[in-house]
Coordinates of C-alpha atoms (C1' of nucleotides) in Angstrom, one line a residue:
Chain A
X9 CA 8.0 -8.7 8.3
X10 CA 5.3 -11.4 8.4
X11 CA 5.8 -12.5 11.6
X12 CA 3.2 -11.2 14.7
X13 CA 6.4 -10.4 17.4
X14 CA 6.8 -6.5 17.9
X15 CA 9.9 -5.3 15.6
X16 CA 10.4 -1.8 16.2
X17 CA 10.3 -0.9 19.3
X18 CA 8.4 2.9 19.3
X19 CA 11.1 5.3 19.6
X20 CA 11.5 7.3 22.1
X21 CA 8.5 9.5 21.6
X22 CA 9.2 13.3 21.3
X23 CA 11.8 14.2 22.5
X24 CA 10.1 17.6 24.0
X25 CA 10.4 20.8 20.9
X26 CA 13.8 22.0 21.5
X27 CA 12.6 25.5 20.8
X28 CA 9.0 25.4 19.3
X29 CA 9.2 29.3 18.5
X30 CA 6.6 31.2 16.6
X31 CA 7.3 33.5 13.9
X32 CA 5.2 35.3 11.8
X33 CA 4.3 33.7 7.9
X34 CA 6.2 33.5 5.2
X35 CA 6.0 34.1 1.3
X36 CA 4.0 31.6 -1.1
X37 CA 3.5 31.6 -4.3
X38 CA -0.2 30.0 -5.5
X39 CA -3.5 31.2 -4.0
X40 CA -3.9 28.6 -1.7
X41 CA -0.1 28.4 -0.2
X42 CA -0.8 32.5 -0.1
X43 CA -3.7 32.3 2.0
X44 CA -2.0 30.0 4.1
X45 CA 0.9 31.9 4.2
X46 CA -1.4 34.9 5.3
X47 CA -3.4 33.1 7.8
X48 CA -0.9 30.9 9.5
X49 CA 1.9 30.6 11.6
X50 CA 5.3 28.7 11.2
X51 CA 6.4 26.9 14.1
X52 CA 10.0 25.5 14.6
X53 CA 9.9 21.4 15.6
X54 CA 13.4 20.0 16.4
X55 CA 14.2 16.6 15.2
X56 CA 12.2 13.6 15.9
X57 CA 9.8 16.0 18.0
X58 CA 6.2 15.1 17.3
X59 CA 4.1 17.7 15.0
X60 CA 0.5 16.3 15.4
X61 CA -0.3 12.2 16.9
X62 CA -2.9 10.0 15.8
X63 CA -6.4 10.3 17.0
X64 CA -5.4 14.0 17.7
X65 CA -8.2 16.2 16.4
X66 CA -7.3 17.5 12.7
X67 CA -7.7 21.1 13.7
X68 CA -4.7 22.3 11.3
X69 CA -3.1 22.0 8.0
X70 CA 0.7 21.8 7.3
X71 CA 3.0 23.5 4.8
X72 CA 6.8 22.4 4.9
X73 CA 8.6 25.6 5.0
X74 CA 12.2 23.7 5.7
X75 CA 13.3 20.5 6.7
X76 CA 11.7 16.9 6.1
X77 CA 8.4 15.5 7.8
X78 CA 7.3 11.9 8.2
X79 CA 3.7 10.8 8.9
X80 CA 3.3 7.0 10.3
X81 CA 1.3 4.9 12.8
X82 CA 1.9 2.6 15.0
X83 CA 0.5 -1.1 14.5
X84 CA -0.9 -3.2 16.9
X85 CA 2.0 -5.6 16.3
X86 CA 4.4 -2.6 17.3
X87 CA 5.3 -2.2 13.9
X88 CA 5.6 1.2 12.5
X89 CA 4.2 2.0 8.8
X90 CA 5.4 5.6 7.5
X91 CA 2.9 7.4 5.5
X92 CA 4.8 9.4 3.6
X93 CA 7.5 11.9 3.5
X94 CA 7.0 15.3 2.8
X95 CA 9.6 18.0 2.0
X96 CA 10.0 21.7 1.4
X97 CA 6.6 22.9 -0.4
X98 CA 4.6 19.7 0.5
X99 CA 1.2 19.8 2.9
X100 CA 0.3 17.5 4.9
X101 CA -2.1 17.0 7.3
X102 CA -5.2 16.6 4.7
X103 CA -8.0 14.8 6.9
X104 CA -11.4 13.8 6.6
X105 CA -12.2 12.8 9.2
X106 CA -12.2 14.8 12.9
X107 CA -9.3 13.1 13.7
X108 CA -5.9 12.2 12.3
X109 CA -5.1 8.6 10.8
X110 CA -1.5 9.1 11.2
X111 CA 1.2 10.9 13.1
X112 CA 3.4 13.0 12.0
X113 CA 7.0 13.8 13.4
X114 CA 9.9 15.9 12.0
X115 CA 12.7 14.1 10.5
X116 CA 14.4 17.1 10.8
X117 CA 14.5 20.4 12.4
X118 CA 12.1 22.0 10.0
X119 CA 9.9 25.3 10.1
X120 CA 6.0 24.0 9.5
X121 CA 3.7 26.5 7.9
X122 CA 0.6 25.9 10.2
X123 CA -2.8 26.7 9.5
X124 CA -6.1 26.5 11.1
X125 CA -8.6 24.3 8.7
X126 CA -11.8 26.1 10.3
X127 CA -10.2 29.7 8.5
X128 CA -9.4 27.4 5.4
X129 CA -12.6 26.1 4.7
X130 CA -14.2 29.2 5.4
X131 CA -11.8 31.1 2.7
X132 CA -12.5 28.1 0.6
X133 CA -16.4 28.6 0.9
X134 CA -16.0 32.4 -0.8
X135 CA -13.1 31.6 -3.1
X136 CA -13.7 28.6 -5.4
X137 CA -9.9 28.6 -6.8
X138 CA -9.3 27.8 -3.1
X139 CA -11.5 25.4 -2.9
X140 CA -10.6 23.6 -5.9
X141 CA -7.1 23.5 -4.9
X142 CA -8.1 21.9 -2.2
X143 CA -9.9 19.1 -3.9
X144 CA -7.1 19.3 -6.5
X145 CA -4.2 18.5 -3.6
X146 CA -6.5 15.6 -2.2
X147 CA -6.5 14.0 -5.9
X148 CA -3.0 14.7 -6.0
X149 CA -2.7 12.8 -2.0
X150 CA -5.4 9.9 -4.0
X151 CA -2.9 9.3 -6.4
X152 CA 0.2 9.2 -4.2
X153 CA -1.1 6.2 -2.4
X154 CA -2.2 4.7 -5.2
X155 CA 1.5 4.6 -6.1
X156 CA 2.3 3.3 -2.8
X157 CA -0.2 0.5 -3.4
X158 CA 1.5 -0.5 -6.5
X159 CA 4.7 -0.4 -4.9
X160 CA 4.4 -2.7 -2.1
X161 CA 3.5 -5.7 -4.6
X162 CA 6.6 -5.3 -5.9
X163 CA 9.9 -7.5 -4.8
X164 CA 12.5 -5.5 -2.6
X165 CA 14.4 -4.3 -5.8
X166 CA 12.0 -2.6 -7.6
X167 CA 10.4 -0.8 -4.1
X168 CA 14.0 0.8 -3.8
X169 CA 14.0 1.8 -7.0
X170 CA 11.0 2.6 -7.0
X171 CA 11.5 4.8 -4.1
X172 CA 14.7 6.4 -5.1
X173 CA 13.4 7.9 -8.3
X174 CA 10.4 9.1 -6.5
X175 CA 12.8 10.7 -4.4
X176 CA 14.9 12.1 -7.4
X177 CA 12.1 13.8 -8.9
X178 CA 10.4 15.3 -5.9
X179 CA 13.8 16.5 -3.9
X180 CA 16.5 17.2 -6.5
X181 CA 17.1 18.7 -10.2
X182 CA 19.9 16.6 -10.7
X183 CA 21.3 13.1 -9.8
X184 CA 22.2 13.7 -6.4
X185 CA 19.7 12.7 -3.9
X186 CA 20.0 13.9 -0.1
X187 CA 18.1 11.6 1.8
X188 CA 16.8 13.4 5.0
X189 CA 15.4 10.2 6.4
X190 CA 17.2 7.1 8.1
X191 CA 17.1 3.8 6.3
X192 CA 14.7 2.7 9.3
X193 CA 12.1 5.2 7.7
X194 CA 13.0 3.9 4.4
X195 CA 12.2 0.2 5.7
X196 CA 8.8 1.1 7.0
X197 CA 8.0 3.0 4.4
X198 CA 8.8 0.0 1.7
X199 CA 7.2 -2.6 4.1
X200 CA 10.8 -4.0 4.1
X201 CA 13.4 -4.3 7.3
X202 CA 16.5 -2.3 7.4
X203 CA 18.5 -5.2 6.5
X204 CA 16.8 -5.8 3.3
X205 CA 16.8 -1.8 2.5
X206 CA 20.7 -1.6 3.2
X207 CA 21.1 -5.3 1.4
X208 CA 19.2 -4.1 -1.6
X209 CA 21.1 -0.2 -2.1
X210 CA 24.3 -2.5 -2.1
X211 CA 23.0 -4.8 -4.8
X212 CA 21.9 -1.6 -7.1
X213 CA 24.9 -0.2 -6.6
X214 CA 27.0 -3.1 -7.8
X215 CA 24.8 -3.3 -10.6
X216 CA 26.5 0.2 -11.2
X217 CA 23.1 1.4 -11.3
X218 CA 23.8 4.0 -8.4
X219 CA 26.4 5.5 -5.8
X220 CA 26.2 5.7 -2.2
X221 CA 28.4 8.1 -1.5
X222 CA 27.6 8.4 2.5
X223 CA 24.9 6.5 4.0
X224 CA 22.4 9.6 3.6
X225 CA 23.7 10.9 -0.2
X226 CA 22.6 9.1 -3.1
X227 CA 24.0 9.3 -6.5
X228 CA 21.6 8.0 -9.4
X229 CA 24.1 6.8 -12.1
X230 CA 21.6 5.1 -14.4
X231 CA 18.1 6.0 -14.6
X232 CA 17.0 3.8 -17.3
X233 CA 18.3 0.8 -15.2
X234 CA 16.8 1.9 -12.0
X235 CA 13.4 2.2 -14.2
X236 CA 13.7 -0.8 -16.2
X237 CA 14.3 -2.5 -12.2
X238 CA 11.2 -0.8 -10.6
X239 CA 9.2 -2.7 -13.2
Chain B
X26 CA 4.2 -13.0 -7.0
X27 CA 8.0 -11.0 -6.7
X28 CA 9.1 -12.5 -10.1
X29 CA 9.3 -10.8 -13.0
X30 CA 7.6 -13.8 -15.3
X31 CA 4.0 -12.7 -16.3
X32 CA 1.4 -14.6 -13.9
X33 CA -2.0 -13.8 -14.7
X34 CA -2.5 -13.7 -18.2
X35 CA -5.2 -11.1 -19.4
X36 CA -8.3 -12.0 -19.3
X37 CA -10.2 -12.3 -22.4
X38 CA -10.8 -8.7 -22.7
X39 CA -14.3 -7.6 -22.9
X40 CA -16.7 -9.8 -24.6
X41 CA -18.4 -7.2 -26.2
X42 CA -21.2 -5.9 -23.4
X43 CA -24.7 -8.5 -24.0
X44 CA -27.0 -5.8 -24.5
X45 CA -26.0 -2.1 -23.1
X46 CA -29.3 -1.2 -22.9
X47 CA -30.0 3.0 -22.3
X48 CA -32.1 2.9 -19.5
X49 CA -33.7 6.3 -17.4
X50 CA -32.3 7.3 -14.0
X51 CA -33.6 5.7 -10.8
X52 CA -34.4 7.0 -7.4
X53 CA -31.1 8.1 -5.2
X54 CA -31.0 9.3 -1.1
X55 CA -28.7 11.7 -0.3
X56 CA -28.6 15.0 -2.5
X57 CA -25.2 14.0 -4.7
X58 CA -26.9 10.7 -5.3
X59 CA -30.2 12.5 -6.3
X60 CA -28.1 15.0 -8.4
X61 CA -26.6 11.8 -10.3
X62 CA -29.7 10.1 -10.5
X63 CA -31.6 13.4 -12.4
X64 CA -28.5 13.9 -14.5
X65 CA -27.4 10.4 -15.5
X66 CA -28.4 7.5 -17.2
X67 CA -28.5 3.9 -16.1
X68 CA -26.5 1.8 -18.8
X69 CA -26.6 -2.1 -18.6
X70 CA -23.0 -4.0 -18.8
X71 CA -22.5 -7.5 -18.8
X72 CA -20.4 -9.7 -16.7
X73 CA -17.1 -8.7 -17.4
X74 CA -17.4 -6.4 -19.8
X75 CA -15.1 -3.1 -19.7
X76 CA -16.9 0.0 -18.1
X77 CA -13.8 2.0 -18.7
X78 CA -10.3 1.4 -19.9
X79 CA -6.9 3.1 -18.2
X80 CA -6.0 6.4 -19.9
X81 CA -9.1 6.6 -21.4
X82 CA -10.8 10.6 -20.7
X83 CA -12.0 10.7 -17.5
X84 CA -15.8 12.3 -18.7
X85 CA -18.2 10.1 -16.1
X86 CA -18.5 9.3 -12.6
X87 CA -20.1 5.8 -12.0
X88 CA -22.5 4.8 -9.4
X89 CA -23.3 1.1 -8.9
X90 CA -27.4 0.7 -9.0
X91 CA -26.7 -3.4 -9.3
X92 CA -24.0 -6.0 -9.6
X93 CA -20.6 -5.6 -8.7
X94 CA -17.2 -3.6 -10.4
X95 CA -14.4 -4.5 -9.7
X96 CA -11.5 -1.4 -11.6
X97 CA -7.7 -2.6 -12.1
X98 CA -4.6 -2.0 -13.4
X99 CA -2.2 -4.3 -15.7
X100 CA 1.3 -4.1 -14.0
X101 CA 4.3 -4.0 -17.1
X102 CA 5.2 -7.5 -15.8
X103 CA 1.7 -9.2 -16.9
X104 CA 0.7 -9.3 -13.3
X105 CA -2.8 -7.7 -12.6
X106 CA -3.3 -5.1 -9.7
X107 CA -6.8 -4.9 -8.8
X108 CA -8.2 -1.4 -7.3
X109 CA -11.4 -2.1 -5.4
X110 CA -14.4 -3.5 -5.5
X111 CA -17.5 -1.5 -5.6
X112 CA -21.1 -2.8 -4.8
X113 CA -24.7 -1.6 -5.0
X114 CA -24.6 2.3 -3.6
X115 CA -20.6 2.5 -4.3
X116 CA -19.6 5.7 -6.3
X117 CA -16.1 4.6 -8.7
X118 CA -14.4 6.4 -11.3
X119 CA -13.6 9.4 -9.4
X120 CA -10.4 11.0 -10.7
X121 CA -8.3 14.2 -10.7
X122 CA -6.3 13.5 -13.9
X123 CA -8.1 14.0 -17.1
X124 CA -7.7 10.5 -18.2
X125 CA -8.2 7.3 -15.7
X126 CA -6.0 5.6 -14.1
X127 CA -7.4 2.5 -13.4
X128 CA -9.2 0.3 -15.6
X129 CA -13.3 -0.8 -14.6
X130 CA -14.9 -4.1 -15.9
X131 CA -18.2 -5.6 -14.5
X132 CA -17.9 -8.6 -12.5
X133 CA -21.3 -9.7 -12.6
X134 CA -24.0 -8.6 -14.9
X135 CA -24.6 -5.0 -13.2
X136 CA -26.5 -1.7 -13.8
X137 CA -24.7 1.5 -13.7
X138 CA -25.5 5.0 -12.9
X139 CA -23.2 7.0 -15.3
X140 CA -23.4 10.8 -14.8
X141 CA -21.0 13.4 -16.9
X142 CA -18.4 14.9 -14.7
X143 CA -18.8 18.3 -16.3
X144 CA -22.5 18.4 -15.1
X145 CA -21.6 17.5 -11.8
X146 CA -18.7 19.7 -11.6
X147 CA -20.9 22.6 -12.5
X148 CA -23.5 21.4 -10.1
X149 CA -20.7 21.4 -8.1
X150 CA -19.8 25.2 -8.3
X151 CA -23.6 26.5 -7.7
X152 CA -25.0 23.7 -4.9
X153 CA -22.3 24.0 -1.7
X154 CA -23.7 20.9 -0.2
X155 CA -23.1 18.6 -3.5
X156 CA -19.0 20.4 -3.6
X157 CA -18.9 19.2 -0.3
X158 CA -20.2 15.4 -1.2
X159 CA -18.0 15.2 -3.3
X160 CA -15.0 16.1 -1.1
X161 CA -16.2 13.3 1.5
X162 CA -16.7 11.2 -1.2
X163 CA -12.9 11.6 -1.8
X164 CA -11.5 11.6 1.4
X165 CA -13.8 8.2 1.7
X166 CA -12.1 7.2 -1.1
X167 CA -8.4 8.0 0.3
X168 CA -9.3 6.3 3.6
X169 CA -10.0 3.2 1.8
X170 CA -7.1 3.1 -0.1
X171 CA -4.6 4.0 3.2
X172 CA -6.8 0.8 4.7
X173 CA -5.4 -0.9 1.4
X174 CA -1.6 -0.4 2.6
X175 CA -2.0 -1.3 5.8
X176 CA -3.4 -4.6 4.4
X177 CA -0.2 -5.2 1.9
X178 CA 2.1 -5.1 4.9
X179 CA 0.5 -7.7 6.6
X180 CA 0.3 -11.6 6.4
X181 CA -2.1 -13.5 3.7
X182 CA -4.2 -14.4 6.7
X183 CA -4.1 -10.8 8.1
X184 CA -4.7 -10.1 4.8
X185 CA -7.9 -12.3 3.8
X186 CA -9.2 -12.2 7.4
X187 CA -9.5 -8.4 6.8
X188 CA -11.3 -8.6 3.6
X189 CA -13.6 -10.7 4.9
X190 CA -14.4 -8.4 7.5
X191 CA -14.8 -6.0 4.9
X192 CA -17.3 -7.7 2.7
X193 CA -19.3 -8.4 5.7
X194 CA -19.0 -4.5 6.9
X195 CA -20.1 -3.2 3.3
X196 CA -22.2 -6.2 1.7
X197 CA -24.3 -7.8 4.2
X198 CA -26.2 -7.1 7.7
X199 CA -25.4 -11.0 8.9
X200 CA -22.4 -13.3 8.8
X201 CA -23.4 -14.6 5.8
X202 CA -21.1 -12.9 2.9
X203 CA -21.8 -13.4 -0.8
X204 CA -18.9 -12.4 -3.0
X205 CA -19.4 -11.6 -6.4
X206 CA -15.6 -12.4 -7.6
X207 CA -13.4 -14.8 -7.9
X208 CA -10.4 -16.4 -6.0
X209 CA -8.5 -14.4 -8.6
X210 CA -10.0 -11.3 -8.2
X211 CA -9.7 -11.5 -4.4
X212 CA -6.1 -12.2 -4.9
X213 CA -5.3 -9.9 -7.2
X214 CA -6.4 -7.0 -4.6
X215 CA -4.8 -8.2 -1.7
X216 CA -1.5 -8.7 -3.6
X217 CA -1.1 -13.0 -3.3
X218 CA -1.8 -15.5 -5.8
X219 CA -4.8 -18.1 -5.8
X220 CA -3.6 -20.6 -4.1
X221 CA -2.7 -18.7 -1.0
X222 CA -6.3 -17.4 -1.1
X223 CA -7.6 -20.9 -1.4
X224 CA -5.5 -22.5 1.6
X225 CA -5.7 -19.4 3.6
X226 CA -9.4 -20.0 3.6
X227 CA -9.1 -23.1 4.7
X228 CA -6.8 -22.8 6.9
X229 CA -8.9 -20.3 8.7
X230 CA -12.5 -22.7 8.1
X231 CA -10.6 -25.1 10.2
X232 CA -9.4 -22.9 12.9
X233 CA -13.6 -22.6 13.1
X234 CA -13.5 -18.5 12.3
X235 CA -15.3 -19.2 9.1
X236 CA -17.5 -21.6 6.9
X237 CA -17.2 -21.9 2.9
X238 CA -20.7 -23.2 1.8
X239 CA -20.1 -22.8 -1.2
X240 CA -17.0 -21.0 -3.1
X241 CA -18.6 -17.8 -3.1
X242 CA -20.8 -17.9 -0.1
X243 CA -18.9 -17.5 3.2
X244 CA -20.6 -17.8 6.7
X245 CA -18.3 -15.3 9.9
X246 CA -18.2 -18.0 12.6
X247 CA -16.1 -15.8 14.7
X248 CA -15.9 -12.5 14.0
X249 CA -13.5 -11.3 17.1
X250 CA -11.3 -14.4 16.0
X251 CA -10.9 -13.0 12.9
X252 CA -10.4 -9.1 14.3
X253 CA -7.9 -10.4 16.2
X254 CA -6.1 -12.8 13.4
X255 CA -6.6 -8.7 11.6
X256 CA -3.9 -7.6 13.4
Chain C
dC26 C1' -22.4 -36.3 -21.0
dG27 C1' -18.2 -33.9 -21.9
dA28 C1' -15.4 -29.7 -22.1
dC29 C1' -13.9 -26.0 -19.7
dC30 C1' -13.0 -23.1 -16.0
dA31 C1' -12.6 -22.2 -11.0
dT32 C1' -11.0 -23.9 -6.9
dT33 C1' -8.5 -26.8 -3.9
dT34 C1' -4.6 -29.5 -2.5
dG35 C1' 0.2 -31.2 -2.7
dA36 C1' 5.4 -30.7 -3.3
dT37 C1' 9.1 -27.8 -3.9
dA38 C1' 11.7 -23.3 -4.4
dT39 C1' 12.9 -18.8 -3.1
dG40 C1' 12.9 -13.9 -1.5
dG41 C1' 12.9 -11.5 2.3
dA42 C1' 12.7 -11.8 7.5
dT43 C1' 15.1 -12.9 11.4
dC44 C1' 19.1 -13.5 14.3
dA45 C1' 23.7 -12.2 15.0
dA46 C1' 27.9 -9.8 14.5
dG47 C1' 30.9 -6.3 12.8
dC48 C1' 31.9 -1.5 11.2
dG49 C1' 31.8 3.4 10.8
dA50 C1' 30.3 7.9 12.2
dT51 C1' 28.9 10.9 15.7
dG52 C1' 28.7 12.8 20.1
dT53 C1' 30.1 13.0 25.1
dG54 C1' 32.7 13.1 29.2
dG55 C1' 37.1 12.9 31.1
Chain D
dC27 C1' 41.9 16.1 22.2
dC28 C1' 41.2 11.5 22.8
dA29 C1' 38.8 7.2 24.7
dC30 C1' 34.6 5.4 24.9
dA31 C1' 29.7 4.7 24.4
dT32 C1' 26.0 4.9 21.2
dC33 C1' 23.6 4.7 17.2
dG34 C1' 22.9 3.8 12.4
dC35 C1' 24.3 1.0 8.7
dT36 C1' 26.1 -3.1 6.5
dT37 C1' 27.1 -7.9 6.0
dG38 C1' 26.6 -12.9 7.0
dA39 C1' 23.9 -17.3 8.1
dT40 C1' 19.7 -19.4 8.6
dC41 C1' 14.7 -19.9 8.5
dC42 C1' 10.0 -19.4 7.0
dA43 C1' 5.9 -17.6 4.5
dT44 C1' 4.4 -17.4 0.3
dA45 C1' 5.3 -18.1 -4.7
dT46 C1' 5.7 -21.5 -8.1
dC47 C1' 4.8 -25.7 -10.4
dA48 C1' 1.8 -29.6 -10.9
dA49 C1' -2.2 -32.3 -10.5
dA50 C1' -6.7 -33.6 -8.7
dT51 C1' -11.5 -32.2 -7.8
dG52 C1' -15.7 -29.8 -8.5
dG53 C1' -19.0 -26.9 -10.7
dT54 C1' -21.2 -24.9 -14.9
dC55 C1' -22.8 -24.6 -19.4
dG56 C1' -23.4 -26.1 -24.0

DNA sequence: CGACCATTTGATATGGATCAAGCGATGTGG
DNA sequence: CCACATCGCTTGATCCATATCAAATGGTCG
């Protein structure tokens, strides 16, 4: 992954919204997912489609509603480094800047909560609970990178593991984790190539540490290994 | 730097500040850094002394008026993660937790601005323009950090020829770049060991893209060579 | 001047990338 | 409903960038 020559090849870049409908908001349950829920609008993105591309102008802000989202960018060595991943209850979108730093595409079909940041900030500017949610959810983006920093000094074994329980807590109660993303979005996520991803899910698993049931299902066996592993 | 074996031992751990002298604000521009500069106090710290430890309370906000910081994290495996580096003008210490997360020790002999978050925050709440300060100064903070991951994905001379160009972006108005810390320090943040740092420097004095007067004084010879060697 | 620490340089080892092939699941057209 | 094409995942073999180990050099401070 340290070479210069282009690796992924940019997918085939969206595909066209199979059926971008618009329906009218759903529930929420803190103040500033209910004024979201009040002022915006969901829209339905089809796989792979593309919710918002880099250097687009950040006009909106993004509630999962259903479904899985990635955000990534493109390098100038064709490489492709995801974001993040953001599931049911997760916003994304958060910008400071006029534009976007990253693109963001659905993994999955998914309904996106969609707002319009103008009508946010304004609420924000009368309602200081808002507003401090908002600077609340930026600490909480702050620190999610931070994690990501500390991850990608680690070797391959720990990222996975790393990665997995991250996965575990934010997706699922129990052991099981579903896995909306392809191992190529794991890869670029990690810094790592699919290879090493697939290579390195074997290895934990004869380590009896966890399962793979099927390719996208997860089973964590033995937390305290897997944490012990991620260092 | 994958292992597990500790690498870099920790450093002698704060040689008891010289002389912390209690010193009365100085001048600031813009109105956060006025705010800071009214509320605070400028404390003296000596070269690496500890400004702040990790999970210590979050109570300040810090504001460089002279020398250099440098904050950090030890990893569980010995090895040393360091966060940024923050020079004259740079605001650290921001955090959303209640304790930090991060570690800050002086790497030269510096003056600091040290303001009480509660202050600020209640500034905060009655000056809009401050609140909103602070949110740039955040999403500043969040960009620089998403600049950091893009960084650890790429190759050590991606890697060092990017922090040069930072230095030279943030510390100086010429191609001459004076940097405060050591081999060690510059390793530690872009996630390679010494050595690489060393030869990667050299390596890129004889490609003619940069000149190392002396260890800590580096001349740009070629800045679009180095963009370029960027990625 | 001498001790110590930072930096550089050299030799070797290794983790993960790369290249290549095989396998399983999924979907499509006949 | 099946044969085939395609795509995503896994596995194997080899290579290379960077880590690791070791030693020499240089710079700083008592």
């Amino acid at each position: 992954m340290h070479a210069s020559p282009p690796i992924n090849a940019v997918r085939p870049r969206s595909l066209a919204p199979r059926a971008n409908t618009l329906v009218q908001h759903p529930v929420a349950d803190d103040s500033l997912s209910q004024a979201m829920g009040l002022m915006g609008a969901t829209i339905t993105y089809a796989r792979n489609s593309e919710i918002f591309g880099e250097n687009e102008p950040a006009e909106y802000l993004y509630k999962v509603v259903s479904g899985s989202v990635r955000t990534y960018k493109i390098l100038n060595d064709g490489r492709r480094q995801v974001g993040g991943f953001y599931l049911v209850g997760d916003i994304f979108g958060l910008e400071f800047a006029d534009e976007h730093s990253l693109s963001a595409e659905a993994i999955t079909d998914c309904k996106i909560l969609v707002v319009k940041r103008n009508a946010l900030n304004a609420l924000a500017g009368r309602d200081a609970s808002v507003a401090k949610q908002l600077l609340t959810l930026t600490g909480c983006e702050l620190h999610r990178v931070q994690n990501r920093i500390l991850l990608l000094i680690k070797n391959a074994q720990q990222r996975v593991a790393g990665f997995l329980l991250e996965m575990a807590r934010r997706d699922s109660p129990g052991d099981v984790i579903e896995l909306p993303m392809s191992r190529q979005d794991i890869a670029d996520y990690l810094g790592l190539t699919v290879e090493t991803v697939s290579r390195t899910l074997t290895s934990l698993e004869c380590v009896a540490a966890i399962e793979v049931t099927t390719s996208r299902r997860i089973v964590l066996r033995n937390r305290s290994a897997l944490s012990h592993l991620n260092g």
